[in-house]
One Martini backbone bead per residue (centre of mass of N, CA, C, O) as a GRO file, in nm:
protein
  247
    1MET     BB    1   1.168  -4.649  18.156
    2ALA     BB    2   1.185  -4.608  17.844
    3THR     BB    3   1.232  -4.926  17.767
    4LEU     BB    4   0.936  -4.967  17.891
    5GLU     BB    5   0.615  -5.059  17.785
    6ARG     BB    6   0.555  -5.237  18.032
    7ALA     BB    7   0.406  -5.392  18.333
    8PHE     BB    8   0.393  -5.697  18.496
    9VAL     BB    9   0.213  -5.795  18.789
   10GLN     BB   10   0.178  -5.956  19.009
   11SER     BB   11  -0.109  -6.119  19.217
   12GLY     BB   12  -0.111  -6.018  19.580
   13ASP     BB   13  -0.016  -5.964  19.888
   14GLU     BB   14   0.248  -5.857  19.863
   15PRO     BB   15   0.415  -5.548  19.912
   16GLU     BB   16   0.592  -5.559  19.648
   17PHE     BB   17   0.394  -5.567  19.425
   18ASP     BB   18   0.235  -5.283  19.485
   19ALA     BB   19   0.518  -5.126  19.490
   20LEU     BB   20   0.551  -5.148  19.197
   21ALA     BB   21   0.311  -5.068  19.054
   22GLY     BB   22   0.311  -4.779  19.158
   23GLU     BB   23   0.582  -4.683  19.037
   24PHE     BB   24   0.519  -4.726  18.744
   25GLU     BB   25   0.314  -4.593  18.715
   26ARG     BB   26   0.445  -4.291  18.812
   27ARG     BB   27   0.631  -4.347  18.553
   28GLY     BB   28   0.434  -4.428  18.280
   29VAL     BB   29   0.396  -4.718  18.312
   30PRO     BB   30   0.230  -4.950  18.234
   31VAL     BB   31  -0.013  -5.189  18.416
   32GLU     BB   32  -0.052  -5.562  18.463
   33ARG     BB   33  -0.201  -5.748  18.614
   34PHE     BB   34  -0.157  -6.116  18.722
   35LEU     BB   35  -0.211  -6.472  18.713
   36ALA     BB   36  -0.012  -6.705  18.720
   37LYS     BB   37  -0.178  -6.922  18.555
   38ARG     BB   38  -0.151  -6.738  18.300
   39LEU     BB   39   0.119  -6.758  18.245
   40ARG     BB   40   0.124  -7.077  18.220
   41ARG     BB   41  -0.056  -7.034  17.977
   42ARG     BB   42   0.028  -6.791  17.782
   43GLN     BB   43  -0.161  -6.515  17.858
   44VAL     BB   44   0.102  -6.307  17.875
   45PRO     BB   45   0.233  -6.070  17.717
   46ILE     BB   46   0.549  -6.121  17.596
   47THR     BB   47   0.831  -5.917  17.617
   48ALA     BB   48   1.153  -5.751  17.619
   49ARG     BB   49   0.984  -5.475  17.683
   50THR     BB   50   0.825  -5.658  17.942
   51LEU     BB   51   0.789  -5.657  18.267
   52VAL     BB   52   0.844  -5.905  18.504
   53ALA     BB   53   0.676  -5.958  18.833
   54GLY     BB   54   0.756  -6.173  19.107
   55SER     BB   55   0.802  -6.473  19.159
   56VAL     BB   56   1.045  -6.672  19.108
   57PRO     BB   57   0.871  -6.875  18.924
   58VAL     BB   58   0.744  -6.672  18.775
   59VAL     BB   59   0.993  -6.540  18.631
   60LEU     BB   60   1.105  -6.813  18.530
   61ALA     BB   61   0.890  -6.852  18.318
   62ALA     BB   62   0.880  -6.586  18.153
   63LEU     BB   63   1.162  -6.641  18.034
   64ARG     BB   64   1.107  -6.899  17.920
   65GLN     BB   65   0.917  -6.749  17.701
   66LEU     BB   66   1.239  -6.595  17.604
   67ASP     BB   67   1.494  -6.753  17.621
   68ARG     BB   68   1.556  -6.725  17.921
   69GLU     BB   69   1.850  -6.744  18.168
   70PRO     BB   70   1.974  -6.705  18.417
   71PRO     BB   71   2.259  -6.685  18.543
   72PRO     BB   72   2.437  -6.828  18.789
   73LEU     BB   73   2.446  -6.770  19.120
   74PRO     BB   74   2.659  -6.764  19.377
   75ASP     BB   75   2.593  -6.771  19.689
   76TYR     BB   76   2.949  -6.757  19.711
   77PRO     BB   77   3.181  -6.620  19.619
   78ALA     BB   78   3.523  -6.636  19.575
   79CYS     BB   79   3.593  -6.320  19.681
   80LEU     BB   80   3.424  -6.398  19.980
   81THR     BB   81   3.516  -6.635  20.180
   82HIS     BB   82   3.642  -6.428  20.398
   83LEU     BB   83   3.327  -6.397  20.546
   84LEU     BB   84   3.199  -6.670  20.641
   85ARG     BB   85   3.316  -6.785  20.931
   86ARG     BB   86   3.267  -7.045  20.783
   87ARG     BB   87   3.168  -7.379  20.704
   88VAL     BB   88   3.175  -7.499  20.381
   89TRP     BB   89   2.953  -7.740  20.206
   90SER     BB   90   2.882  -8.019  19.966
   91SER     BB   91   2.583  -8.211  19.900
   92THR     BB   92   2.293  -8.410  20.017
   93VAL     BB   93   1.999  -8.496  20.080
   94GLU     BB   94   2.063  -8.783  20.157
   95ALA     BB   95   2.304  -8.745  20.319
   96VAL     BB   96   2.127  -8.599  20.527
   97ARG     BB   97   1.931  -8.854  20.567
   98ARG     BB   98   2.183  -9.010  20.687
   99GLY     BB   99   2.299  -8.801  20.941
  100VAL     BB  100   2.125  -8.753  21.139
  101ASP     BB  101   2.133  -9.018  21.322
  102SER     BB  102   2.349  -8.981  21.391
  103PRO     BB  103   2.613  -8.894  21.678
  104GLU     BB  104   2.785  -8.679  21.518
  105TRP     BB  105   2.572  -8.464  21.456
  106ARG     BB  106   2.574  -8.150  21.355
  107PRO     BB  107   2.425  -7.847  21.338
  108ARG     BB  108   2.307  -7.734  21.005
  109PHE     BB  109   2.256  -7.583  20.725
  110VAL     BB  110   2.018  -7.603  20.445
  111LYS     BB  111   2.054  -7.568  20.099
  112PRO     BB  112   1.999  -7.537  19.788
  113LEU     BB  113   2.149  -7.561  19.502
  114GLY     BB  114   2.096  -7.278  19.337
  115ALA     BB  115   1.797  -7.118  19.169
  116LYS     BB  116   1.594  -7.398  19.229
  117LYS     BB  117   1.381  -7.371  19.502
  118ARG     BB  118   1.269  -7.660  19.645
  119PHE     BB  119   1.361  -7.524  19.938
  120THR     BB  120   1.412  -7.410  20.246
  121GLY     BB  121   1.631  -7.298  20.424
  122ARG     BB  122   1.792  -7.441  20.719
  123VAL     BB  123   1.799  -7.584  21.032
  124VAL     BB  124   1.960  -7.879  21.138
  125HIS     BB  125   1.928  -8.109  21.403
  126GLY     BB  126   1.673  -8.302  21.315
  127PRO     BB  127   1.434  -8.482  21.152
  128TYR     BB  128   1.237  -8.289  21.220
  129ASP     BB  129   1.393  -8.105  21.035
  130LEU     BB  130   1.262  -8.284  20.707
  131GLY     BB  131   0.961  -8.205  20.625
  132ASP     BB  132   1.037  -8.049  20.308
  133LEU     BB  133   1.212  -8.312  20.184
  134ALA     BB  134   1.041  -8.551  20.141
  135GLY     BB  135   0.979  -8.472  19.808
  136VAL     BB  136   1.304  -8.496  19.769
  137SER     BB  137   1.547  -8.554  19.630
  138GLY     BB  138   1.857  -8.734  19.692
  139LYS     BB  139   2.019  -8.570  19.442
  140LEU     BB  140   1.987  -8.285  19.556
  141ALA     BB  141   2.189  -8.021  19.595
  142VAL     BB  142   2.364  -7.870  19.839
  143LEU     BB  143   2.435  -7.666  20.123
  144CYS     BB  144   2.664  -7.652  20.438
  145SER     BB  145   2.671  -7.487  20.741
  146GLU     BB  146   2.777  -7.394  20.992
  147GLY     BB  147   2.617  -7.295  21.310
  148VAL     BB  148   2.519  -6.995  21.352
  149GLU     BB  149   2.476  -6.696  21.549
  150PHE     BB  150   2.312  -6.439  21.488
  151ALA     BB  151   2.215  -6.113  21.598
  152SER     BB  152   2.230  -6.039  21.309
  153GLU     BB  153   2.022  -5.950  20.938
  154HIS     BB  154   2.108  -5.831  20.627
  155ARG     BB  155   2.016  -5.643  20.306
  156ALA     BB  156   2.197  -5.552  20.074
  157PHE     BB  157   2.152  -5.301  19.819
  158VAL     BB  158   2.260  -5.342  19.453
  159LEU     BB  159   2.364  -5.124  19.236
  160ARG     BB  160   2.617  -5.060  19.002
  161GLY     BB  161   2.793  -5.110  19.263
  162GLU     BB  162   2.575  -4.949  19.486
  163VAL     BB  163   2.451  -4.905  19.779
  164VAL     BB  164   2.103  -4.837  19.812
  165GLY     BB  165   2.046  -5.012  20.076
  166VAL     BB  166   1.974  -5.112  20.438
  167ARG     BB  167   1.797  -5.412  20.551
  168ARG     BB  168   1.655  -5.549  20.862
  169TYR     BB  169   1.581  -5.949  20.876
  170ALA     BB  170   1.727  -6.001  21.170
  171GLY     BB  171   1.723  -5.929  21.494
  172GLU     BB  172   1.882  -5.686  21.661
  173GLY     BB  173   1.904  -5.338  21.680
  174GLY     BB  174   2.202  -5.315  21.757
  175ALA     BB  175   2.332  -5.511  21.522
  176GLU     BB  176   2.558  -5.388  21.268
  177PRO     BB  177   2.703  -5.343  21.009
  178ASP     BB  178   3.010  -5.308  20.840
  179PRO     BB  179   3.024  -5.099  20.581
  180ASP     BB  180   3.295  -5.130  20.458
  181VAL     BB  181   3.262  -5.443  20.431
  182VAL     BB  182   3.043  -5.395  20.226
  183ARG     BB  183   3.200  -5.209  20.033
  184ASP     BB  184   3.413  -5.415  19.964
  185ALA     BB  185   3.231  -5.643  19.836
  186VAL     BB  186   3.121  -5.507  19.631
  187ALA     BB  187   3.380  -5.425  19.486
  188ARG     BB  188   3.520  -5.727  19.449
  189TRP     BB  189   3.286  -5.850  19.275
  190GLY     BB  190   3.283  -5.615  19.053
  191ALA     BB  191   3.605  -5.682  18.988
  192SER     BB  192   3.556  -5.977  18.869
  193GLY     BB  193   3.299  -5.962  18.658
  194GLU     BB  194   3.026  -6.127  18.802
  195ALA     BB  195   2.836  -5.912  18.876
  196PRO     BB  196   2.527  -5.798  18.870
  197ALA     BB  197   2.327  -5.512  18.852
  198ALA     BB  198   2.138  -5.664  19.063
  199TYR     BB  199   2.152  -5.724  19.392
  200ALA     BB  200   2.192  -5.913  19.721
  201LEU     BB  201   2.352  -5.861  20.017
  202ASP     BB  202   2.371  -6.092  20.290
  203VAL     BB  203   2.409  -6.007  20.607
  204GLY     BB  204   2.617  -6.086  20.944
  205VAL     BB  205   2.605  -6.087  21.305
  206LEU     BB  206   2.806  -6.141  21.513
  207PRO     BB  207   2.897  -6.141  21.852
  208PRO     BB  208   3.171  -5.995  21.809
  209GLY     BB  209   3.124  -5.802  21.540
  210GLU     BB  210   3.109  -5.965  21.283
  211THR     BB  211   3.123  -5.946  20.954
  212ALA     BB  212   2.898  -6.191  20.746
  213LEU     BB  213   2.815  -6.398  20.508
  214VAL     BB  214   2.522  -6.545  20.393
  215GLU     BB  215   2.401  -6.450  20.090
  216VAL     BB  216   2.337  -6.417  19.751
  217ASN     BB  217   2.088  -6.235  19.582
  218ASP     BB  218   1.854  -6.191  19.321
  219ALA     BB  219   1.692  -5.929  19.169
  220TYR     BB  220   1.439  -6.105  19.024
  221GLY     BB  221   1.329  -6.220  19.352
  222LEU     BB  222   1.294  -6.012  19.584
  223GLY     BB  223   1.283  -5.877  19.933
  224ALA     BB  224   1.219  -5.572  20.017
  225TYR     BB  225   1.223  -5.453  20.306
  226ASP     BB  226   1.122  -5.162  20.302
  227LEU     BB  227   1.205  -5.055  20.019
  228GLU     BB  228   1.204  -4.812  19.829
  229PRO     BB  229   1.024  -4.829  19.525
  230ALA     BB  230   1.219  -4.679  19.358
  231ARG     BB  231   1.471  -4.885  19.429
  232TYR     BB  232   1.319  -5.142  19.373
  233ALA     BB  233   1.259  -5.102  19.079
  234ASP     BB  234   1.543  -5.073  18.964
  235LEU     BB  235   1.640  -5.348  19.063
  236VAL     BB  236   1.454  -5.524  18.863
  237ALA     BB  237   1.484  -5.357  18.606
  238ALA     BB  238   1.767  -5.402  18.559
  239ARG     BB  239   1.768  -5.723  18.553
  240TRP     BB  240   1.562  -5.763  18.329
  241LEU     BB  241   1.734  -5.621  18.123
  242GLU     BB  242   2.016  -5.801  18.147
  243ILE     BB  243   1.894  -6.059  18.085
  244VAL     BB  244   1.709  -6.001  17.797
  245GLU     BB  245   1.937  -5.791  17.659
  246GLY     BB  246   2.240  -5.747  17.803
  247GLY     BB  247   2.172  -5.447  17.964
   0.00000   0.00000   0.00000
């Protein structure tokens, strides 16, 4: 953490925020808590050597103040499409709205395409599942995938090509992902030269026991799911410095 002069950590009830603040303080990095409205008003003195941790919109706003924009990560890296185990296609909010009333409609998972999450991904069974899309532009690009039932879902935290922790966030305790499949996926994406310094590989276990890719998430705004604070701080700091300083 010697390259960090200060850590600005968003105030709030999220346990991740408290864990990060405590860990950076333990490492001797001065910590200041802030409210999101202060950052939006440019009242937080951000520099390239002051990390900002918080919600995804807050971190993105901080990066914009430094004239930085995280390069978009693919939800499904091309080298890992063999792990999808389901059909995935691009569409728009308007196409979903039109199609959901069709007798040919089948339940599917719908999520916004790209880093700017305008709504939370969800399985759309019928029109009653479109509430959060009411105020969203029909032109917004989305990703659709065939509905599957995962027995469990897990987040593999990856730092510089190494899996530093795996935590379950949904499903039953008995269904565990295949660690060899996870390690192979991390190695493949790393070899492609497109993987960031830190990210999360979300995987699910299908009822036959197959490990499938759920999605990839950037480390600048991750749920920790009780990952050790030291590991979590390493991930957040590594990704922030990579974006801000290019390494």
